[in-house]
Short mmCIF file of C-alpha atoms in Angstrom, two decimals:
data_model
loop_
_atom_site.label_atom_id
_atom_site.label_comp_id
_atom_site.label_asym_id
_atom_site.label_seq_id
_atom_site.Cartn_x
_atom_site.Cartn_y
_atom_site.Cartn_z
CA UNK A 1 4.48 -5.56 9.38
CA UNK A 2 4.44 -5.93 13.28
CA UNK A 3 1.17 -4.64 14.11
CA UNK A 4 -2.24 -4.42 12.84
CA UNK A 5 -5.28 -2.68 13.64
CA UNK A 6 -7.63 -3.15 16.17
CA UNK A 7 -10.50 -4.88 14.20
CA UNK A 8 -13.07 -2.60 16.07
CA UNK A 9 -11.56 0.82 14.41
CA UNK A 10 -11.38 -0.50 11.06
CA UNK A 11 -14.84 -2.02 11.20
CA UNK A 12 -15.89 1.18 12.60
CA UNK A 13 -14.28 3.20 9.67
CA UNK A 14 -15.60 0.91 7.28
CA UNK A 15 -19.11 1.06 8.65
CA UNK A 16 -19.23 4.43 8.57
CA UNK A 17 -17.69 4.78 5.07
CA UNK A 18 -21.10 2.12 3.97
CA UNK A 19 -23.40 4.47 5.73
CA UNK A 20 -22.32 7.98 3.75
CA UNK A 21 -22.46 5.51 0.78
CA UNK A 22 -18.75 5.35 -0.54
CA UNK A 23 -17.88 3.65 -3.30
CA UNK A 24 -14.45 3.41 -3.07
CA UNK A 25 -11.76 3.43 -0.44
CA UNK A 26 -8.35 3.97 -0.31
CA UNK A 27 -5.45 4.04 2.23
CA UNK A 28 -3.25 7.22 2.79
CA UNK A 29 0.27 6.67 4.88
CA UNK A 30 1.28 9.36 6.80
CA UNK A 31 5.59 9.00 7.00
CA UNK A 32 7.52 11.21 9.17
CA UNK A 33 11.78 11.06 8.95
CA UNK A 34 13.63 11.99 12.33
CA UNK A 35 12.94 15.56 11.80
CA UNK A 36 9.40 15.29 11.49
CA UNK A 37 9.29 16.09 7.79
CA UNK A 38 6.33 14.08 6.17
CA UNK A 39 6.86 12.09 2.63
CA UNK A 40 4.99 13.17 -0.12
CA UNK A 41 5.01 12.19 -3.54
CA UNK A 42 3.91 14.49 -6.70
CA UNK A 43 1.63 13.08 -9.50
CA UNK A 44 2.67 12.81 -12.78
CA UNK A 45 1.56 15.97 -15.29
CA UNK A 46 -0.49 13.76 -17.29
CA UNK A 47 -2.64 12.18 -14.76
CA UNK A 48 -5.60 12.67 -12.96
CA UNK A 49 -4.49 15.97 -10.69
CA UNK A 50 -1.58 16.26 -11.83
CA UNK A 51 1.75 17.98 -9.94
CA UNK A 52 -0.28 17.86 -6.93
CA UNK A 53 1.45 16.26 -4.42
CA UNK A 54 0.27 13.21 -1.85
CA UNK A 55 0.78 11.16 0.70
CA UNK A 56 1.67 8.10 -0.31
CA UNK A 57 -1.95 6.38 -1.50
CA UNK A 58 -3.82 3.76 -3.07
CA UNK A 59 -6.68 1.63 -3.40
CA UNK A 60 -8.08 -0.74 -1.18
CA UNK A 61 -9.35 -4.47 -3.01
CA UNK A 62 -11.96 -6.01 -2.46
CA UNK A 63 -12.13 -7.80 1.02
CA UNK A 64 -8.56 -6.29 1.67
CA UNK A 65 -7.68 -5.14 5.18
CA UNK A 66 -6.85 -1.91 4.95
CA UNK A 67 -2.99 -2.25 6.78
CA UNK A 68 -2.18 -4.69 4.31
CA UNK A 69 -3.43 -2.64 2.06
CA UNK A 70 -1.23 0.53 3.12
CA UNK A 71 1.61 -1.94 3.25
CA UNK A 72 1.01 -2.76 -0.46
CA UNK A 73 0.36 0.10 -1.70
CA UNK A 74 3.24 2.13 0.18
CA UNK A 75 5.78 -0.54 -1.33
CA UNK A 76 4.31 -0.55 -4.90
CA UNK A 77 4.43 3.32 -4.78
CA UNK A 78 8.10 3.99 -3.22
CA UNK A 79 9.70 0.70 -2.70
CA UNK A 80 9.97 1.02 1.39
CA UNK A 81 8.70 -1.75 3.58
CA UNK A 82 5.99 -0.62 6.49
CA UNK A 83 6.72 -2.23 9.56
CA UNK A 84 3.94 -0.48 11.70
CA UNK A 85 0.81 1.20 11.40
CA UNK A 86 0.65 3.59 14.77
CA UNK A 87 -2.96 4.66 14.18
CA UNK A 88 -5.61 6.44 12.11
CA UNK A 89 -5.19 10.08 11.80
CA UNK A 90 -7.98 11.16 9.73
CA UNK A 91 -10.16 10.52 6.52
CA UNK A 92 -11.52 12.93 3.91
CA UNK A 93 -13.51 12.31 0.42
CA UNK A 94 -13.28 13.07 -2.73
CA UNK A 95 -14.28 12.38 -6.05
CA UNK A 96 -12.18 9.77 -7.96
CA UNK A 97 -11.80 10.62 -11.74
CA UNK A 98 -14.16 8.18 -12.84
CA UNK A 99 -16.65 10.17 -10.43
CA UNK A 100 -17.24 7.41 -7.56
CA UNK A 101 -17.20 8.83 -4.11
CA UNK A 102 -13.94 8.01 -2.24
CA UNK A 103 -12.94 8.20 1.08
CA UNK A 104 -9.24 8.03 1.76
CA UNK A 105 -8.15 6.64 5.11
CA UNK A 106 -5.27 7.80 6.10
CA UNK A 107 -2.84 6.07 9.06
CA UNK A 108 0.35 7.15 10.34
CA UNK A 109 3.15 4.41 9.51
CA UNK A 110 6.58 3.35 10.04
CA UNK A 111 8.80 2.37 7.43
CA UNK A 112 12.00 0.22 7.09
CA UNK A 113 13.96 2.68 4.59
CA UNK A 114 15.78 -0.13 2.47
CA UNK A 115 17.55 2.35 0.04
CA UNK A 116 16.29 5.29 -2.38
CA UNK A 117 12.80 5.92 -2.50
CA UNK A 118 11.70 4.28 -5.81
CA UNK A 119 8.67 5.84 -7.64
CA UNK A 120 6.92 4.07 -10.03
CA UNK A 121 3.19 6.03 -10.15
CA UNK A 122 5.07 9.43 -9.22
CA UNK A 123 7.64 11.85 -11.07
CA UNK A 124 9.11 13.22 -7.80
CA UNK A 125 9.10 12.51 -4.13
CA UNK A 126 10.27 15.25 -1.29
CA UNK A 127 10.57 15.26 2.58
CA UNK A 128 8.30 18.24 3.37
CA UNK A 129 8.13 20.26 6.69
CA UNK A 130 4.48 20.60 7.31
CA UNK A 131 4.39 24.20 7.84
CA UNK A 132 5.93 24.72 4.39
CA UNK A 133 4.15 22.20 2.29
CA UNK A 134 4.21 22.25 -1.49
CA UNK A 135 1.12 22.01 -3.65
CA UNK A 136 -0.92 19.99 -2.02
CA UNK A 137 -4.96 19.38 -1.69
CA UNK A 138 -6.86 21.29 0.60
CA UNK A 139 -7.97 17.84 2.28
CA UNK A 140 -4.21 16.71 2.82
CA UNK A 141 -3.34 20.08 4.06
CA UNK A 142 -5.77 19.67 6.80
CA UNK A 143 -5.19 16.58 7.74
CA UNK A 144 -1.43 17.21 8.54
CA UNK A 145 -2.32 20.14 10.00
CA UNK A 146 -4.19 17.73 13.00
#
């Protein structure tokens, strides 16, 4: 990755994640293709919300800064290398199937397509244009709305 945060927004995000008591974050990346069409990837049937679809998203460990965290958990999840993290675009929360409160922050990224997309959390992913999106959560919807 070529860039990281400025220390002051993610200290600011996280502070204000502590104050409305979350007890779990995660990281959301926002990927657009050439035409603008955003990546999103559908949950399996069988798991928690399942055949919604997502941006790709995971959790943050403990003490982990939350770009390398995106970068992690965008690879793990579709098998694409980040190389920059262009900003925050918006958080929402939720609660996560064990119950905790969650607050997903979500950053736009660029990624370094190194062949298919490769899902291993996911049964499908699409290029969606976001004034036709698929089943997605109310939250997500919003947030690529801007």
């Amino acid at each position: 990755m070529t860039s990281l945060l400025p220390d002051s927004l993610t200290e600011s995000l996280l502070a204000d994640a502590r104050r409305d008591v979350i007890g779990k974050y995660v990281v959301g990346a926002l990927i657009t293709d050439e035409g603008g069409r955003v990546l999103l990837l559908r949950r399996r049937a069988d798991d928690f919300l399942g055949g919604l679809w997502e941006l790709p998203s995971g959790g943050v460990d403990p003490g982990e800064r939350l770009e390398v965290a995106l970068c992690r958990e965008v690879l793990e999840e579709t098998g694409l290398t980040v190389t920059r993290v262009t900003g925050h675009v918006g958080s929402f929360d939720y609660a996560s199937r064990s119950g905790r409160r969650t607050r997903q922050f979500t950053f736009a990224a660029t990624v370094r397509a190194t062949g298919p997309i490769t899902l291993t959390e996911h049964d499908d992913a699409a290029w969606a244009d976001p004034g036709g999106l698929p089943a997605v959560s109310d939250e997500t919807r919003a947030l690529l709305a801007g």
